[in-house]
PDB file of N, CA and C in Angstrom:
ATOM      1  N   GLY I   1      78.857 123.389  79.307  1.00 76.00           N
ATOM      2  CA  GLY I   1      80.357 123.278  79.245  1.00 76.00           C
ATOM      3  C   GLY I   1      80.607 122.221  78.649  1.00 76.00           C
ATOM      4  N   ALA I   2      81.963 122.314  78.132  1.00 85.00           N
ATOM      5  CA  ALA I   2      83.213 121.140  77.700  1.00 85.00           C
ATOM      6  C   ALA I   2      83.796 120.639  78.324  1.00 85.00           C
ATOM      7  N   HIS I   3      84.080 119.104  78.090  1.00 90.00           N
ATOM      8  CA  HIS I   3      84.364 118.535  79.395  1.00 90.00           C
ATOM      9  C   HIS I   3      85.364 118.712  78.610  1.00 90.00           C
ATOM     10  N   THR I   4      87.205 118.454  78.951  1.00 94.00           N
ATOM     11  CA  THR I   4      88.407 118.708  78.920  1.00 94.00           C
ATOM     12  C   THR I   4      88.686 117.115  80.122  1.00 94.00           C
ATOM     13  N   VAL I   5      90.287 117.261  78.544  1.00 96.00           N
ATOM     14  CA  VAL I   5      91.084 115.699  79.447  1.00 96.00           C
ATOM     15  C   VAL I   5      92.251 116.597  78.748  1.00 96.00           C
ATOM     16  N   LEU I   6      92.768 116.207  79.936  1.00 97.00           N
ATOM     17  CA  LEU I   6      94.678 116.863  79.743  1.00 97.00           C
ATOM     18  C   LEU I   6      95.423 115.249  80.282  1.00 97.00           C
ATOM     19  N   ASP I   7      96.215 115.621  79.127  1.00 96.00           N
ATOM     20  CA  ASP I   7      97.701 114.476  79.381  1.00 96.00           C
ATOM     21  C   ASP I   7      99.078 115.687  78.812  1.00 96.00           C
ATOM     22  N   ALA I   8      99.612 116.355  79.493  1.00 96.00           N
ATOM     23  CA  ALA I   8     100.199 117.154  79.673  1.00 96.00           C
ATOM     24  C   ALA I   8     101.466 116.165  80.339  1.00 96.00           C
ATOM     25  N   ASP I   9     102.445 116.691  80.472  1.00 96.00           N
ATOM     26  CA  ASP I   9     103.868 116.903  81.357  1.00 96.00           C
ATOM     27  C   ASP I   9     104.177 118.173  81.213  1.00 96.00           C
ATOM     28  N   GLY I  10     105.333 118.726  82.604  1.00 95.00           N
ATOM     29  CA  GLY I  10     105.628 119.724  83.417  1.00 95.00           C
ATOM     30  C   GLY I  10     105.396 120.855  83.387  1.00 95.00           C
ATOM     31  N   ALA I  11     105.044 122.666  82.861  1.00 96.00           N
ATOM     32  CA  ALA I  11     104.955 123.043  83.248  1.00 96.00           C
ATOM     33  C   ALA I  11     103.047 123.017  82.762  1.00 96.00           C
ATOM     34  N   ALA I  12     103.101 122.391  82.074  1.00 97.00           N
ATOM     35  CA  ALA I  12     101.269 122.436  81.533  1.00 97.00           C
ATOM     36  C   ALA I  12     100.866 121.681  81.684  1.00 97.00           C
ATOM     37  N   LEU I  13     101.620 120.492  82.623  1.00 97.00           N
ATOM     38  CA  LEU I  13     100.582 119.614  83.113  1.00 97.00           C
ATOM     39  C   LEU I  13      99.902 120.354  84.768  1.00 97.00           C
ATOM     40  N   ALA I  14     101.308 121.163  84.963  1.00 96.00           N
ATOM     41  CA  ALA I  14     100.517 122.054  86.489  1.00 96.00           C
ATOM     42  C   ALA I  14      99.935 123.090  86.237  1.00 96.00           C
ATOM     43  N   ALA I  15     100.228 124.040  85.293  1.00 97.00           N
ATOM     44  CA  ALA I  15      99.160 124.671  84.503  1.00 97.00           C
ATOM     45  C   ALA I  15      97.648 123.649  84.221  1.00 97.00           C
ATOM     46  N   GLY I  16      97.904 123.135  83.497  1.00 96.00           N
ATOM     47  CA  GLY I  16      96.790 122.730  83.291  1.00 96.00           C
ATOM     48  C   GLY I  16      95.457 121.572  84.194  1.00 96.00           C
ATOM     49  N   ALA I  17      96.782 121.045  85.299  1.00 96.00           N
ATOM     50  CA  ALA I  17      95.817 120.533  86.810  1.00 96.00           C
ATOM     51  C   ALA I  17      95.201 121.969  87.416  1.00 96.00           C
ATOM     52  N   ALA I  18      95.678 123.315  87.684  1.00 96.00           N
ATOM     53  CA  ALA I  18      95.304 124.023  88.261  1.00 96.00           C
ATOM     54  C   ALA I  18      94.353 124.219  87.762  1.00 96.00           C
ATOM     55  N   ALA I  19      93.319 124.736  86.536  1.00 95.00           N
ATOM     56  CA  ALA I  19      92.107 124.802  85.833  1.00 95.00           C
ATOM     57  C   ALA I  19      90.798 124.195  86.228  1.00 95.00           C
ATOM     58  N   HIS I  20      91.072 122.781  86.687  1.00 95.00           N
ATOM     59  CA  HIS I  20      90.522 121.631  87.176  1.00 95.00           C
ATOM     60  C   HIS I  20      89.881 121.884  86.714  1.00 95.00           C
ATOM     61  N   PRO I  21      90.279 120.521  85.337  1.00 96.00           N
ATOM     62  CA  PRO I  21      90.046 119.597  84.136  1.00 96.00           C
ATOM     63  C   PRO I  21      89.075 117.962  84.562  1.00 96.00           C
ATOM     64  N   GLU I  22      87.700 118.104  82.841  1.00 97.00           N
ATOM     65  CA  GLU I  22      87.324 117.018  83.543  1.00 97.00           C
ATOM     66  C   GLU I  22      87.869 115.780  84.156  1.00 97.00           C
ATOM     67  N   MET I  23      89.169 115.226  83.680  1.00 98.00           N
ATOM     68  CA  MET I  23      90.423 114.312  83.621  1.00 98.00           C
ATOM     69  C   MET I  23      91.367 114.743  83.521  1.00 98.00           C
ATOM     70  N   LEU I  24      92.264 114.555  83.915  1.00 98.00           N
ATOM     71  CA  LEU I  24      93.747 114.345  83.985  1.00 98.00           C
ATOM     72  C   LEU I  24      93.850 112.437  83.740  1.00 98.00           C
ATOM     73  N   LYS I  25      95.110 112.750  82.765  1.00 98.00           N
ATOM     74  CA  LYS I  25      95.545 111.162  82.343  1.00 98.00           C
ATOM     75  C   LYS I  25      97.236 111.361  82.069  1.00 98.00           C
ATOM     76  N   GLY I  26      97.807 110.422  82.948  1.00 97.00           N
ATOM     77  CA  GLY I  26      99.316 111.375  82.523  1.00 97.00           C
ATOM     78  C   GLY I  26     100.186 109.334  83.408  1.00 97.00           C
ATOM     79  N   ASN I  27     101.281 109.642  83.040  1.00 97.00           N
ATOM     80  CA  ASN I  27     102.073 108.506  83.936  1.00 97.00           C
ATOM     81  C   ASN I  27     102.419 108.805  85.309  1.00 97.00           C
ATOM     82  N   ARG I  28     103.416 106.989  85.866  1.00 96.00           N
ATOM     83  CA  ARG I  28     103.442 107.409  86.836  1.00 96.00           C
ATOM     84  C   ARG I  28     105.069 108.952  87.368  1.00 96.00           C
ATOM     85  N   ARG I  29     105.567 108.836  86.558  1.00 97.00           N
ATOM     86  CA  ARG I  29     106.596 109.662  86.209  1.00 97.00           C
ATOM     87  C   ARG I  29     106.957 111.701  86.173  1.00 97.00           C
ATOM     88  N   GLU I  30     105.262 111.587  85.366  1.00 97.00           N
ATOM     89  CA  GLU I  30     104.548 113.323  85.275  1.00 97.00           C
ATOM     90  C   GLU I  30     103.809 113.043  86.485  1.00 97.00           C
ATOM     91  N   LEU I  31     103.246 111.933  86.823  1.00 98.00           N
ATOM     92  CA  LEU I  31     102.934 112.584  87.925  1.00 98.00           C
ATOM     93  C   LEU I  31     103.898 113.533  89.485  1.00 98.00           C
ATOM     94  N   GLU I  32     105.265 112.727  89.201  1.00 97.00           N
ATOM     95  CA  GLU I  32     105.869 112.526  90.766  1.00 97.00           C
ATOM     96  C   GLU I  32     106.255 113.901  90.084  1.00 97.00           C
ATOM     97  N   ARG I  33     106.277 114.089  88.667  1.00 97.00           N
ATOM     98  CA  ARG I  33     107.014 115.936  88.921  1.00 97.00           C
ATOM     99  C   ARG I  33     105.934 117.202  88.764  1.00 97.00           C
ATOM    100  N   LEU I  34     105.133 116.444  88.952  1.00 97.00           N
ATOM    101  CA  LEU I  34     103.584 117.149  89.215  1.00 97.00           C
ATOM    102  C   LEU I  34     104.028 117.339  90.898  1.00 97.00           C
ATOM    103  N   LEU I  35     103.547 116.568  91.542  1.00 98.00           N
ATOM    104  CA  LEU I  35     103.432 116.340  92.711  1.00 98.00           C
ATOM    105  C   LEU I  35     104.773 116.691  93.462  1.00 98.00           C
ATOM    106  N   GLY I  36     106.218 116.365  93.127  1.00 97.00           N
ATOM    107  CA  GLY I  36     107.858 116.983  93.768  1.00 97.00           C
ATOM    108  C   GLY I  36     107.955 116.128  95.000  1.00 97.00           C
ATOM    109  N   ARG I  37     106.815 114.417  94.066  1.00 97.00           N
ATOM    110  CA  ARG I  37     108.392 113.017  94.946  1.00 97.00           C
ATOM    111  C   ARG I  37     107.806 112.841  94.504  1.00 97.00           C
ATOM    112  N   HIS I  38     108.411 111.369  94.744  1.00 97.00           N
ATOM    113  CA  HIS I  38     108.592 109.738  94.657  1.00 97.00           C
ATOM    114  C   HIS I  38     107.334 109.501  94.918  1.00 97.00           C
ATOM    115  N   LEU I  39     107.124 108.404  93.520  1.00 96.00           N
ATOM    116  CA  LEU I  39     105.736 107.960  93.934  1.00 96.00           C
ATOM    117  C   LEU I  39     106.236 106.095  93.998  1.00 96.00           C
ATOM    118  N   ASP I  40     107.002 105.387  94.890  1.00 93.00           N
ATOM    119  CA  ASP I  40     107.145 104.647  94.432  1.00 93.00           C
ATOM    120  C   ASP I  40     106.684 103.483  94.773  1.00 93.00           C
ATOM    121  N   ASP I  41     105.489 102.480  94.597  1.00 95.00           N
ATOM    122  CA  ASP I  41     104.871 102.084  95.015  1.00 95.00           C
ATOM    123  C   ASP I  41     103.587 101.766  94.057  1.00 95.00           C
ATOM    124  N   GLU I  42     101.818 101.077  94.376  1.00 95.00           N
ATOM    125  CA  GLU I  42     101.197 101.173  94.054  1.00 95.00           C
ATOM    126  C   GLU I  42     100.112 101.928  95.674  1.00 95.00           C
ATOM    127  N   GLU I  43     100.869 101.841  96.040  1.00 96.00           N
ATOM    128  CA  GLU I  43      99.972 102.831  97.528  1.00 96.00           C
ATOM    129  C   GLU I  43     100.641 104.260  97.295  1.00 96.00           C
ATOM    130  N   SER I  44     101.486 104.571  97.156  1.00 97.00           N
ATOM    131  CA  SER I  44     101.743 105.847  97.220  1.00 97.00           C
ATOM    132  C   SER I  44     101.654 106.916  95.409  1.00 97.00           C
ATOM    133  N   THR I  45     101.489 106.420  94.756  1.00 97.00           N
ATOM    134  CA  THR I  45     100.962 106.744  93.349  1.00 97.00           C
ATOM    135  C   THR I  45      99.248 106.890  93.472  1.00 97.00           C
ATOM    136  N   LEU I  46      99.184 105.394  94.154  1.00 96.00           N
ATOM    137  CA  LEU I  46      96.988 105.757  94.641  1.00 96.00           C
ATOM    138  C   LEU I  46      96.955 107.898  95.603  1.00 96.00           C
ATOM    139  N   ASN I  47      98.142 107.197  96.055  1.00 96.00           N
ATOM    140  CA  ASN I  47      97.499 108.454  97.020  1.00 96.00           C
ATOM    141  C   ASN I  47      98.036 109.892  96.161  1.00 96.00           C
ATOM    142  N   GLY I  48      98.732 109.177  95.827  1.00 97.00           N
ATOM    143  CA  GLY I  48      99.815 110.702  94.799  1.00 97.00           C
ATOM    144  C   GLY I  48      98.038 111.744  94.030  1.00 97.00           C
ATOM    145  N   ALA I  49      97.100 110.560  93.021  1.00 97.00           N
ATOM    146  CA  ALA I  49      95.926 110.238  92.532  1.00 97.00           C
ATOM    147  C   ALA I  49      95.071 111.334  92.890  1.00 97.00           C
ATOM    148  N   ARG I  50      94.789 110.366  94.311  1.00 97.00           N
ATOM    149  CA  ARG I  50      93.527 111.087  95.735  1.00 97.00           C
ATOM    150  C   ARG I  50      94.020 112.191  95.604  1.00 97.00           C
ATOM    151  N   GLN I  51      95.662 113.576  95.309  1.00 97.00           N
ATOM    152  CA  GLN I  51      95.645 114.717  95.899  1.00 97.00           C
ATOM    153  C   GLN I  51      94.886 115.146  95.186  1.00 97.00           C
ATOM    154  N   VAL I  52      95.950 114.982  93.661  1.00 97.00           N
ATOM    155  CA  VAL I  52      95.376 115.466  92.412  1.00 97.00           C
ATOM    156  C   VAL I  52      93.883 115.737  92.683  1.00 97.00           C
ATOM    157  N   HIS I  53      93.086 114.475  92.527  1.00 97.00           N
ATOM    158  CA  HIS I  53      91.765 114.399  92.675  1.00 97.00           C
ATOM    159  C   HIS I  53      91.073 115.544  93.347  1.00 97.00           C
ATOM    160  N   ASP I  54      91.730 115.421  94.953  1.00 96.00           N
ATOM    161  CA  ASP I  54      91.133 116.627  96.354  1.00 96.00           C
ATOM    162  C   ASP I  54      91.541 118.058  95.430  1.00 96.00           C
ATOM    163  N   SER I  55      92.411 117.784  94.507  1.00 96.00           N
ATOM    164  CA  SER I  55      92.476 119.170  94.356  1.00 96.00           C
ATOM    165  C   SER I  55      91.547 120.004  93.399  1.00 96.00           C
ATOM    166  N   GLY I  56      90.241 119.084  93.157  1.00 95.00           N
ATOM    167  CA  GLY I  56      89.843 120.012  92.192  1.00 95.00           C
ATOM    168  C   GLY I  56      89.833 118.705  90.648  1.00 95.00           C
ATOM    169  N   VAL I  57      90.442 117.978  90.202  1.00 96.00           N
ATOM    170  CA  VAL I  57      90.344 117.102  89.116  1.00 96.00           C
ATOM    171  C   VAL I  57      89.420 115.785  89.120  1.00 96.00           C
ATOM    172  N   ASN I  58      88.151 115.559  88.715  1.00 96.00           N
ATOM    173  CA  ASN I  58      87.085 115.139  88.396  1.00 96.00           C
ATOM    174  C   ASN I  58      87.601 113.494  88.728  1.00 96.00           C
ATOM    175  N   GLN I  59      88.600 112.724  87.801  1.00 97.00           N
ATOM    176  CA  GLN I  59      88.814 111.426  87.574  1.00 97.00           C
ATOM    177  C   GLN I  59      90.792 112.033  86.935  1.00 97.00           C
ATOM    178  N   VAL I  60      91.585 110.368  87.741  1.00 98.00           N
ATOM    179  CA  VAL I  60      93.274 110.762  88.122  1.00 98.00           C
ATOM    180  C   VAL I  60      92.403 109.436  86.942  1.00 98.00           C
ATOM    181  N   VAL I  61      93.976 109.546  85.911  1.00 98.00           N
ATOM    182  CA  VAL I  61      94.325 108.141  85.203  1.00 98.00           C
ATOM    183  C   VAL I  61      95.872 108.180  85.455  1.00 98.00           C
ATOM    184  N   VAL I  62      96.613 107.079  86.090  1.00 97.00           N
ATOM    185  CA  VAL I  62      97.418 107.111  86.227  1.00 97.00           C
ATOM    186  C   VAL I  62      97.661 105.517  85.621  1.00 97.00           C
ATOM    187  N   THR I  63      98.848 105.813  84.108  1.00 95.00           N
ATOM    188  CA  THR I  63      99.577 104.879  83.836  1.00 95.00           C
ATOM    189  C   THR I  63     100.678 104.506  84.007  1.00 95.00           C
ATOM    190  N   ARG I  64     100.637 102.893  84.151  1.00 93.00           N
ATOM    191  CA  ARG I  64     102.075 102.326  85.038  1.00 93.00           C
ATOM    192  C   ARG I  64     102.957 100.976  84.474  1.00 93.00           C
ATOM    193  N   GLY I  65     103.002 101.230  83.240  1.00 87.00           N
ATOM    194  CA  GLY I  65     103.337 100.446  82.189  1.00 87.00           C
ATOM    195  C   GLY I  65     103.578  99.732  82.126  1.00 87.00           C
ATOM    196  N   ARG I  66     103.671  97.885  82.270  1.00 85.00           N
ATOM    197  CA  ARG I  66     103.513  97.431  81.823  1.00 85.00           C
ATOM    198  C   ARG I  66     102.704  96.312  83.854  1.00 85.00           C
ATOM    199  N   GLU I  67     102.996  97.625  84.896  1.00 90.00           N
ATOM    200  CA  GLU I  67     102.051  97.134  85.619  1.00 90.00           C
ATOM    201  C   GLU I  67     100.483  97.626  85.173  1.00 90.00           C
ATOM    202  N   GLY I  68     100.367  98.531  85.081  1.00 92.00           N
ATOM    203  CA  GLY I  68      98.809  98.722  84.755  1.00 92.00           C
ATOM    204  C   GLY I  68      97.780  99.904  84.348  1.00 92.00           C
ATOM    205  N   ALA I  69      96.968 100.194  85.315  1.00 95.00           N
ATOM    206  CA  ALA I  69      96.726 101.672  85.426  1.00 95.00           C
ATOM    207  C   ALA I  69      96.515 101.693  86.892  1.00 95.00           C
ATOM    208  N   LEU I  70      96.248 103.236  86.875  1.00 96.00           N
ATOM    209  CA  LEU I  70      94.931 103.339  88.257  1.00 96.00           C
ATOM    210  C   LEU I  70      93.753 104.415  87.681  1.00 96.00           C
ATOM    211  N   ALA I  71      92.996 104.393  88.623  1.00 97.00           N
ATOM    212  CA  ALA I  71      92.003 105.550  88.580  1.00 97.00           C
ATOM    213  C   ALA I  71      91.338 106.103  89.509  1.00 97.00           C
ATOM    214  N   VAL I  72      91.297 107.336  90.021  1.00 97.00           N
ATOM    215  CA  VAL I  72      90.619 107.949  91.074  1.00 97.00           C
ATOM    216  C   VAL I  72      89.607 108.687  90.707  1.00 97.00           C
ATOM    217  N   ALA I  73      87.960 108.304  91.124  1.00 95.00           N
ATOM    218  CA  ALA I  73      87.197 109.278  90.123  1.00 95.00           C
ATOM    219  C   ALA I  73      86.219 109.053  91.689  1.00 95.00           C
ATOM    220  N   ASP I  74      85.190 110.184  92.511  1.00 87.00           N
ATOM    221  CA  ASP I  74      84.856 110.007  93.281  1.00 87.00           C
ATOM    222  C   ASP I  74      85.392 109.536  94.442  1.00 87.00           C
ATOM    223  N   SER I  75      84.299 108.576  94.477  1.00 84.00           N
ATOM    224  CA  SER I  75      85.099 108.097  96.084  1.00 84.00           C
ATOM    225  C   SER I  75      84.764 106.513  95.565  1.00 84.00           C
ATOM    226  N   GLN I  76      85.471 106.296  94.345  1.00 93.00           N
ATOM    227  CA  GLN I  76      85.869 104.779  93.343  1.00 93.00           C
ATOM    228  C   GLN I  76      87.442 104.586  92.928  1.00 93.00           C
ATOM    229  N   PHE I  77      88.194 103.250  93.077  1.00 93.00           N
ATOM    230  CA  PHE I  77      89.451 103.677  92.865  1.00 93.00           C
ATOM    231  C   PHE I  77      89.191 102.785  91.777  1.00 93.00           C
ATOM    232  N   LEU I  78      89.715 102.842  90.650  1.00 94.00           N
ATOM    233  CA  LEU I  78      89.975 101.117  89.741  1.00 94.00           C
ATOM    234  C   LEU I  78      91.274 101.466  89.299  1.00 94.00           C
ATOM    235  N   ARG I  79      91.862  99.478  89.142  1.00 94.00           N
ATOM    236  CA  ARG I  79      92.855  99.411  88.927  1.00 94.00           C
ATOM    237  C   ARG I  79      92.928  98.865  87.632  1.00 94.00           C
ATOM    238  N   GLY I  80      93.701  99.133  86.638  1.00 94.00           N
ATOM    239  CA  GLY I  80      93.455  98.290  85.710  1.00 94.00           C
ATOM    240  C   GLY I  80      94.630  97.217  85.810  1.00 94.00           C
ATOM    241  N   VAL I  81      94.634  96.259  85.074  1.00 91.00           N
ATOM    242  CA  VAL I  81      95.962  94.974  84.665  1.00 91.00           C
ATOM    243  C   VAL I  81      96.426  94.461  83.008  1.00 91.00           C
ATOM    244  N   ALA I  82      97.377  95.104  83.545  1.00 81.00           N
ATOM    245  CA  ALA I  82      98.291  94.648  81.787  1.00 81.00           C
ATOM    246  C   ALA I  82      98.423  93.444  81.053  1.00 81.00           C
ATOM    247  N   PRO I  83      98.319  93.152  80.539  1.00 84.00           N
ATOM    248  CA  PRO I  83      97.551  91.827  79.554  1.00 84.00           C
ATOM    249  C   PRO I  83      99.316  91.712  79.351  1.00 84.00           C
ATOM    250  N   ARG I  84     100.154  90.443  79.496  1.00 84.00           N
ATOM    251  CA  ARG I  84     101.431  90.118  78.911  1.00 84.00           C
ATOM    252  C   ARG I  84     101.473  90.050  77.631  1.00 84.00           C
ATOM    253  N   VAL I  85     102.387  90.104  77.088  1.00 82.00           N
ATOM    254  CA  VAL I  85     102.531  90.430  75.819  1.00 82.00           C
ATOM    255  C   VAL I  85     103.415  90.126  74.972  1.00 82.00           C
ATOM    256  N   ARG I  86     104.001  89.444  74.296  1.00 87.00           N
ATOM    257  CA  ARG I  86     104.923  89.915  73.351  1.00 87.00           C
ATOM    258  C   ARG I  86     105.045  90.897  72.346  1.00 87.00           C
ATOM    259  N   ALA I  87     106.401  92.330  72.701  1.00 81.00           N
ATOM    260  CA  ALA I  87     105.923  93.464  71.869  1.00 81.00           C
ATOM    261  C   ALA I  87     107.267  92.851  70.681  1.00 81.00           C
ATOM    262  N   VAL I  88     107.282  93.249  69.847  1.00 88.00           N
ATOM    263  CA  VAL I  88     106.812  93.275  68.778  1.00 88.00           C
ATOM    264  C   VAL I  88     108.236  94.222  68.118  1.00 88.00           C
ATOM    265  N   SER I  89     107.472  95.467  68.258  1.00 85.00           N
ATOM    266  CA  SER I  89     107.989  96.634  68.237  1.00 85.00           C
ATOM    267  C   SER I  89     107.516  97.175  68.553  1.00 85.00           C
ATOM    268  N   ALA I  90     108.155  98.748  69.648  1.00 78.00           N
ATOM    269  CA  ALA I  90     107.179  99.951  70.223  1.00 78.00           C
ATOM    270  C   ALA I  90     106.922 100.609  68.914  1.00 78.00           C
ATOM    271  N   VAL I  91     107.320 100.746  68.064  1.00 83.00           N
ATOM    272  CA  VAL I  91     106.742 102.222  67.052  1.00 83.00           C
ATOM    273  C   VAL I  91     105.341 102.057  67.419  1.00 83.00           C
ATOM    274  N   GLY I  92     105.404 103.596  67.660  1.00 74.00           N
ATOM    275  CA  GLY I  92     103.337 103.610  67.751  1.00 74.00           C
ATOM    276  C   GLY I  92     102.978 103.443  69.115  1.00 74.00           C
ATOM    277  N   SER I  93     103.861 103.150  70.189  1.00 70.00           N
ATOM    278  CA  SER I  93     103.664 103.040  71.480  1.00 70.00           C
ATOM    279  C   SER I  93     103.495 103.764  72.399  1.00 70.00           C
ATOM    280  N   GLY I  94     103.381 104.761  72.236  1.00 64.00           N
ATOM    281  CA  GLY I  94     103.854 106.824  73.424  1.00 64.00           C
ATOM    282  C   GLY I  94     102.907 107.089  72.421  1.00 64.00           C
ATOM    283  N   ASP I  95     103.946 108.700  71.699  1.00 54.00           N
ATOM    284  CA  ASP I  95     102.477 109.980  71.426  1.00 54.00           C
ATOM    285  C   ASP I  95     101.419 109.186  70.129  1.00 54.00           C
ATOM    286  N   ALA I  96     102.281 108.101  69.656  1.00 46.00           N
ATOM    287  CA  ALA I  96     101.224 108.253  68.553  1.00 46.00           C
ATOM    288  C   ALA I  96      99.739 108.055  68.403  1.00 46.00           C
TER     289      ALA I  96
END
């Protein structure tokens, strides 16, 4: 079968997550909307990612801007650290 990666928001994110994609990638705000609660810190964000994982999504990646990213896959948890850079322009840093 095909491997699927979901990067969406709102109703599309909820419907796609229910279909159990191989990977779900979202930012913290998108995950908050999906779960219906605030994720105020790393621990609550990690717990939210685990909840999505436990619902049937194999890999969950949550981007957190300058705070880096969190990933949950099986029994593993990974933290990616964003390097400090001086931004010249934000053009192309979103959905590009």
